[in-house]
PDB file of C-alpha atoms in Angstrom:
ATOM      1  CA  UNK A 100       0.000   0.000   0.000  1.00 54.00           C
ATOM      2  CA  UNK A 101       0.918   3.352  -0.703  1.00 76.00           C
ATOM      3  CA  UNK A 102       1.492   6.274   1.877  1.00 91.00           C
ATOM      4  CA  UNK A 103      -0.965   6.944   3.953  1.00 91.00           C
ATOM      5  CA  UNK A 104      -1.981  10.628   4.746  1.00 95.00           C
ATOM      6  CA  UNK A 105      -4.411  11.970   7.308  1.00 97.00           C
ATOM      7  CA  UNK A 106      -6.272  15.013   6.875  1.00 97.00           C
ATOM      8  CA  UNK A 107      -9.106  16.358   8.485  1.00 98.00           C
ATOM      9  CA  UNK A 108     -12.440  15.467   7.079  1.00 98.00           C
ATOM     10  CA  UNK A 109     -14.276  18.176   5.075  1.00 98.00           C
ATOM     11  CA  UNK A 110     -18.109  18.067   4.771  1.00 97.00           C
ATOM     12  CA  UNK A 111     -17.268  16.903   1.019  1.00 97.00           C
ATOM     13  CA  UNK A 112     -16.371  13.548   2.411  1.00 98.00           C
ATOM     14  CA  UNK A 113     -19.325  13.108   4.667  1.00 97.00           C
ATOM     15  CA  UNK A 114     -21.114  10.757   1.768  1.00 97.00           C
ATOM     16  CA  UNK A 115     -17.956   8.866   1.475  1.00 96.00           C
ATOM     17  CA  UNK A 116     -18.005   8.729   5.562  1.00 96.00           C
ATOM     18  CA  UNK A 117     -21.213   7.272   5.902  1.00 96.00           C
ATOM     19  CA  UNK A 118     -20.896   4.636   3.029  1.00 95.00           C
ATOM     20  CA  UNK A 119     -17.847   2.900   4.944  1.00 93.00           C
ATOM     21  CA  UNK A 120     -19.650   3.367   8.458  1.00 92.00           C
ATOM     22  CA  UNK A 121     -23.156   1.436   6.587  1.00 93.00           C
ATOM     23  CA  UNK A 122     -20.294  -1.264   5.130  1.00 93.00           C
ATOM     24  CA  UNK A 123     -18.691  -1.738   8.453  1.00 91.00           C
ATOM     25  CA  UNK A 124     -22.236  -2.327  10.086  1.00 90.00           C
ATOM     26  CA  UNK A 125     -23.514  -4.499   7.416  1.00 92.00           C
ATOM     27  CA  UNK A 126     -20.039  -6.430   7.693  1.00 91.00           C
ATOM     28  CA  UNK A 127     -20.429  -6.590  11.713  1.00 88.00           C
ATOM     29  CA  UNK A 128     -23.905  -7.973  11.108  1.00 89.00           C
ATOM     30  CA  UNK A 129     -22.179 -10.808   8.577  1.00 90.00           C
ATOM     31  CA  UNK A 130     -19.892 -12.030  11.051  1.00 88.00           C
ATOM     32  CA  UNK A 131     -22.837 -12.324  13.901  1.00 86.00           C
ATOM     33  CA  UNK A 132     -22.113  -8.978  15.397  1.00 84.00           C
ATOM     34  CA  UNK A 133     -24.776  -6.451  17.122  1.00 83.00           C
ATOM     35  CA  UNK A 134     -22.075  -3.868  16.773  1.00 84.00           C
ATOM     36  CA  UNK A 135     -23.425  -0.623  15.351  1.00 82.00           C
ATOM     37  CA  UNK A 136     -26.229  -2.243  14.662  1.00 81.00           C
ATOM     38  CA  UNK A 137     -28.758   0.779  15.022  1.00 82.00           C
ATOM     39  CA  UNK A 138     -26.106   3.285  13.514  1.00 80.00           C
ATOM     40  CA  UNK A 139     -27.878   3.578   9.873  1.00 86.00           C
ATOM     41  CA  UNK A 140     -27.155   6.119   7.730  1.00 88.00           C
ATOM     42  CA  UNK A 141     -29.586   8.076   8.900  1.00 92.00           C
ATOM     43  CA  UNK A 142     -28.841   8.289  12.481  1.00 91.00           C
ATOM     44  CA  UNK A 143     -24.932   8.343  11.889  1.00 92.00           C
ATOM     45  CA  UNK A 144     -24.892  10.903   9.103  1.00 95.00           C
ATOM     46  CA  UNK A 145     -25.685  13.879  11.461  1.00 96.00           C
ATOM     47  CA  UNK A 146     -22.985  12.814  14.110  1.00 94.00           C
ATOM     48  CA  UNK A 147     -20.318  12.528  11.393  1.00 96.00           C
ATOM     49  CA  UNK A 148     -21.610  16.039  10.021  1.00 97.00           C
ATOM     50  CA  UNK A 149     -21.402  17.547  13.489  1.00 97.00           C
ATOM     51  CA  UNK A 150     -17.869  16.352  14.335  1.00 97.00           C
ATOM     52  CA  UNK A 151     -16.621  17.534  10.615  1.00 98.00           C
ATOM     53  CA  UNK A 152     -17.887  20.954  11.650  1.00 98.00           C
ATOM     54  CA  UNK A 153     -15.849  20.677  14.802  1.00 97.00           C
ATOM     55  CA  UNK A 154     -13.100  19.606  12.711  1.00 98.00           C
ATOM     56  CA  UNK A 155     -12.523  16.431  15.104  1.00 98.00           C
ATOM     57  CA  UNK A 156     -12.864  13.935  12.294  1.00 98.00           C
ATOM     58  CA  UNK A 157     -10.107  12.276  10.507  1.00 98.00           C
ATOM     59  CA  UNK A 158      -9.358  10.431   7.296  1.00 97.00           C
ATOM     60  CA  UNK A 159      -6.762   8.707   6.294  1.00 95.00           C
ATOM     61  CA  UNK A 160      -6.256   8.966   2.245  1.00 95.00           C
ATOM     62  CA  UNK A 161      -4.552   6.502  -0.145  1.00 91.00           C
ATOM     63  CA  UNK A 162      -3.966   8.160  -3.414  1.00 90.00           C
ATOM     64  CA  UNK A 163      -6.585  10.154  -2.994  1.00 93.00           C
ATOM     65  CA  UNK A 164      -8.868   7.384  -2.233  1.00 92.00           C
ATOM     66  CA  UNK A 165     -10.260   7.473   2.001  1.00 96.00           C
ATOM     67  CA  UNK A 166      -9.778   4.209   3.404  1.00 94.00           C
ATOM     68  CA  UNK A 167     -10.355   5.006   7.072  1.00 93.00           C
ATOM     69  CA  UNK A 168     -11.796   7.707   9.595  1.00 96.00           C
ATOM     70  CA  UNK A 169     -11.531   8.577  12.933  1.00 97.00           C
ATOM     71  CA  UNK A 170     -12.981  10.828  15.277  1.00 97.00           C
ATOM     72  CA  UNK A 171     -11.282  12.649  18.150  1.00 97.00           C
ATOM     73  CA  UNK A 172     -12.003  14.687  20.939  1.00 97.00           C
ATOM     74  CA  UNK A 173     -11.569  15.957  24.290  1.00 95.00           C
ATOM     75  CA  UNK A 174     -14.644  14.997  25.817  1.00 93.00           C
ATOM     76  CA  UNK A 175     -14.929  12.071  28.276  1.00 94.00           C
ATOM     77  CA  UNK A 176     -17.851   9.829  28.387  1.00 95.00           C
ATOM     78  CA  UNK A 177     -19.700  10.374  31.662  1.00 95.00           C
ATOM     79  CA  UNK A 178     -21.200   7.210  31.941  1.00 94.00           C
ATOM     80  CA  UNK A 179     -18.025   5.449  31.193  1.00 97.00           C
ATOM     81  CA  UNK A 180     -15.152   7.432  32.563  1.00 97.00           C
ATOM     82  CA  UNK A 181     -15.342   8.284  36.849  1.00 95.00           C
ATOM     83  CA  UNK A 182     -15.116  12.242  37.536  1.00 95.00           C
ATOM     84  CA  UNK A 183     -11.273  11.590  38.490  1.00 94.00           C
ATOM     85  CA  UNK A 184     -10.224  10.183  35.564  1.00 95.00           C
ATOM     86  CA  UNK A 185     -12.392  12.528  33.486  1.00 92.00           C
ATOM     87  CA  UNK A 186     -10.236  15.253  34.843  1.00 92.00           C
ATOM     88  CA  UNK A 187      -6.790  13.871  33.519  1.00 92.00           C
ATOM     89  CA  UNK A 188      -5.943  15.717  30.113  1.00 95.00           C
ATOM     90  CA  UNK A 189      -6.954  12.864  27.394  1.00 97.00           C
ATOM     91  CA  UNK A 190      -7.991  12.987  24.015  1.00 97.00           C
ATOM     92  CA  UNK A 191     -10.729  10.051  22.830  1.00 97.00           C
ATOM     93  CA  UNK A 192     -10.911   8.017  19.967  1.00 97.00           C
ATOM     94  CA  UNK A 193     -14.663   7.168  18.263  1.00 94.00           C
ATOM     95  CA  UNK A 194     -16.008   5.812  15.754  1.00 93.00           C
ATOM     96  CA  UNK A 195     -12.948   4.631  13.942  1.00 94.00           C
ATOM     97  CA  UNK A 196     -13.470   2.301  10.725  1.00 93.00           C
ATOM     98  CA  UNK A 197     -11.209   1.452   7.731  1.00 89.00           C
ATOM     99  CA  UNK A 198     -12.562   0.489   4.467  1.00 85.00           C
ATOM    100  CA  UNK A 199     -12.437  -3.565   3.684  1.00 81.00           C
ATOM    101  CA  UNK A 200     -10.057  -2.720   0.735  1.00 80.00           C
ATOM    102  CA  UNK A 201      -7.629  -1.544   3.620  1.00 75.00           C
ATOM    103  CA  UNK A 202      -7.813  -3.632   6.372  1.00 77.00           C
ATOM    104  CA  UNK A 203      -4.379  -5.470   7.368  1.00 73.00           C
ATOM    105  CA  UNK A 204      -2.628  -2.826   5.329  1.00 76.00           C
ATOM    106  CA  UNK A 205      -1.526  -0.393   8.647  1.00 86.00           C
ATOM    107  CA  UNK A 206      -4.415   2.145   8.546  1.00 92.00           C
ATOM    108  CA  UNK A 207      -5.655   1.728  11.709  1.00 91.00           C
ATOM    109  CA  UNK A 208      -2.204   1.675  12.996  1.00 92.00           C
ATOM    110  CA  UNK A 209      -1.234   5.345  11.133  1.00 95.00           C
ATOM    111  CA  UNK A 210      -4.647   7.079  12.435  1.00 95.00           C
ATOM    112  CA  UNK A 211      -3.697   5.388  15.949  1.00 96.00           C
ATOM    113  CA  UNK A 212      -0.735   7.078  15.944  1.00 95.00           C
ATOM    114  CA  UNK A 213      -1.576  10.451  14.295  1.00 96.00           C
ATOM    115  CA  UNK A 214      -4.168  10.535  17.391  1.00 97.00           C
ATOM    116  CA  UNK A 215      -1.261   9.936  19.665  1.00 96.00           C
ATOM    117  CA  UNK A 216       0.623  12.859  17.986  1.00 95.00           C
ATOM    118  CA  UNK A 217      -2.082  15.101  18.241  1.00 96.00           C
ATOM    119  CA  UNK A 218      -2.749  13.915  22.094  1.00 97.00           C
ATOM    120  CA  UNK A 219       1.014  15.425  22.942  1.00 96.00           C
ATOM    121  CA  UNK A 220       0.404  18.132  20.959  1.00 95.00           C
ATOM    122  CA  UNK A 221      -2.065  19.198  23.676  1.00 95.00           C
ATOM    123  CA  UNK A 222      -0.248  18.188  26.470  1.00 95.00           C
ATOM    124  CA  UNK A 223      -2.256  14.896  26.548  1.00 96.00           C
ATOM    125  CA  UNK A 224      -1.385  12.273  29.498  1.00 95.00           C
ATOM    126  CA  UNK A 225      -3.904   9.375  28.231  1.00 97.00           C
ATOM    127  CA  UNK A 226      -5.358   8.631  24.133  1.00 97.00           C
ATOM    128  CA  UNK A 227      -8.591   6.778  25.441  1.00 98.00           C
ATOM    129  CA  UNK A 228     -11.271   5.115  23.697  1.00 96.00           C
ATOM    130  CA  UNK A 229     -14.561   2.665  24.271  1.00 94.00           C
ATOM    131  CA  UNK A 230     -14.986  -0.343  22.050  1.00 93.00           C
ATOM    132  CA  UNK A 231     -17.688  -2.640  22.064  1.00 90.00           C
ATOM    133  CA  UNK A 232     -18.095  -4.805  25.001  1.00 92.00           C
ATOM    134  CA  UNK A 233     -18.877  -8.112  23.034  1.00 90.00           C
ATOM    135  CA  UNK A 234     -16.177  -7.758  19.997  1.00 91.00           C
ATOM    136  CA  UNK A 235     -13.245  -9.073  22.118  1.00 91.00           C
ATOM    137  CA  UNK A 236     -11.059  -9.450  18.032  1.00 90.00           C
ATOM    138  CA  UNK A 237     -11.457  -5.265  18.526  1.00 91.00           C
ATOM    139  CA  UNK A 238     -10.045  -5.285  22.169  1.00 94.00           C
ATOM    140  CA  UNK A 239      -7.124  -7.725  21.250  1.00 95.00           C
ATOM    141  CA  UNK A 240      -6.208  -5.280  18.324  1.00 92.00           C
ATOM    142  CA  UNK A 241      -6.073  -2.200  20.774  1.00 95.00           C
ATOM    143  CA  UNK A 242      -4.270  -3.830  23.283  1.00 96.00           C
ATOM    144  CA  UNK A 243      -1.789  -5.124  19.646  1.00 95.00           C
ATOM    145  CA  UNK A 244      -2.078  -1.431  19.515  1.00 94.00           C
ATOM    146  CA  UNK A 245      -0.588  -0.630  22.941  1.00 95.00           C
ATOM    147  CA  UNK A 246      -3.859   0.107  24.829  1.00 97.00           C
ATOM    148  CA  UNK A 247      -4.481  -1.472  28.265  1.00 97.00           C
ATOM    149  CA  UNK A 248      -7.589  -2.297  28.992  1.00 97.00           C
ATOM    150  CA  UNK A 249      -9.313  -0.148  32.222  1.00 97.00           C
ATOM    151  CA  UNK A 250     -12.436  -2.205  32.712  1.00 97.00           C
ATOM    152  CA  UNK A 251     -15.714  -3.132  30.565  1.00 96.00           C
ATOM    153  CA  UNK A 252     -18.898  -0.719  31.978  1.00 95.00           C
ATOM    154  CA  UNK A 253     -22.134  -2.553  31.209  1.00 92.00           C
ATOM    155  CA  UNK A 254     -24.744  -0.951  30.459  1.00 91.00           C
ATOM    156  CA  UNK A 255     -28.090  -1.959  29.785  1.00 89.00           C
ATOM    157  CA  UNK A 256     -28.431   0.931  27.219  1.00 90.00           C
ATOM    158  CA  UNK A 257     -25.458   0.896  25.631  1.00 88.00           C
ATOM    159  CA  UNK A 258     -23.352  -1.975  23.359  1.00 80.00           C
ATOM    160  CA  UNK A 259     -19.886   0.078  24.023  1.00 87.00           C
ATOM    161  CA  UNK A 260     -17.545  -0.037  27.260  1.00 89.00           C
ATOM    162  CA  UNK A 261     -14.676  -1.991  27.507  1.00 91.00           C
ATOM    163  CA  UNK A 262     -12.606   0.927  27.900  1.00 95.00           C
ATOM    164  CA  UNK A 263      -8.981   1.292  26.807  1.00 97.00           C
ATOM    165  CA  UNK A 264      -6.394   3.597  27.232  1.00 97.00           C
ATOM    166  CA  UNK A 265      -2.425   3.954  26.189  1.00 97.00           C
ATOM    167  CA  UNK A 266      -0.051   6.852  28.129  1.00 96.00           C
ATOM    168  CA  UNK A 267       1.229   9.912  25.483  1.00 95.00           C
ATOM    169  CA  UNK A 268       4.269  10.268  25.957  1.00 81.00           C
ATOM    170  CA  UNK A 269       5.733  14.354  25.771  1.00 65.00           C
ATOM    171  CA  UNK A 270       8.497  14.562  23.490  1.00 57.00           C
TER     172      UNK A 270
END
């Protein structure tokens, strides 16, 4: 595979955005998953809108095809991370999916560690993110990845919470 740049997303991409988030879910469902199950296209389409707009989406572009996307932000779940570790300075990773024609070909790995980047940037201590509780393929990669895991929240409401986390180091 070619080099792999990362950009932030412009509201051009959004279409682009929500095709690979509708083949990721349809793929999930193949394999027996429940992951992302009620993100259509219609209820996922305004959050990736909203996070372009607050320029905290990512894609990662292969000759000027996108292959992956990430989001990040600075905003800690409430109902997964406690008040104390809310108030560490972290960045959070969501919603991040490559394309099929990508997988195993070091996407995930370059958005990974463009979030890192940006984490020290900012004077980050933790790059934190909750997967799926049931997709324990997705937790092994993470922890590949150099995310420990912090503990799994379960919620009755939700179908995310193992929670993972990796130090950023200051250069």
């Amino acid at each position: 595979m070619n080099e792999i740049q990362i950009r932030v997303a412009k509201l051009d991409d959004v279409d682009r955005l929500v095709s690979m988030y509708e083949a990721a879910r349809k793929w999930l469902a193949s394999i027996g998953s429940d992951q992302w199950a009620a993100n259509t296209p219609e209820r996922i389409r305004p959050k990736i809108v909203y996070s372009v707009q607050r320029r905290e989406c990512f894609v990662a572009v292969v000759e000027g095809t996108i292959v992956g996307t990430v989001t990040i932000d600075d905003a800690a779940d409430p109902e997964f991370w406690s008040p104390e570790e809310s108030s560490d300075k972290a960045l959070y990773l969501h919603r991040m999916v490559v394309a099929e024609s990508a997988r195993r070909k070091s996407v995930g790995q370059a958005m990974l560690k463009m979030a890192t980047t940006l984490a020290a940037s900012r004077g980050c201590r933790w790059l934190r993110l909750d997967a799926w509780r049931t997709n324990t393929k997705l937790h092994r990669y993470y922890e590949d990845q150099g995310f420990a895991h912090v503990r799994t929240v379960d919620l009755s409401h939700r179908g995310s919470g193992a929670l993972f986390q990796t130090p950023v180091h200051q250069s």
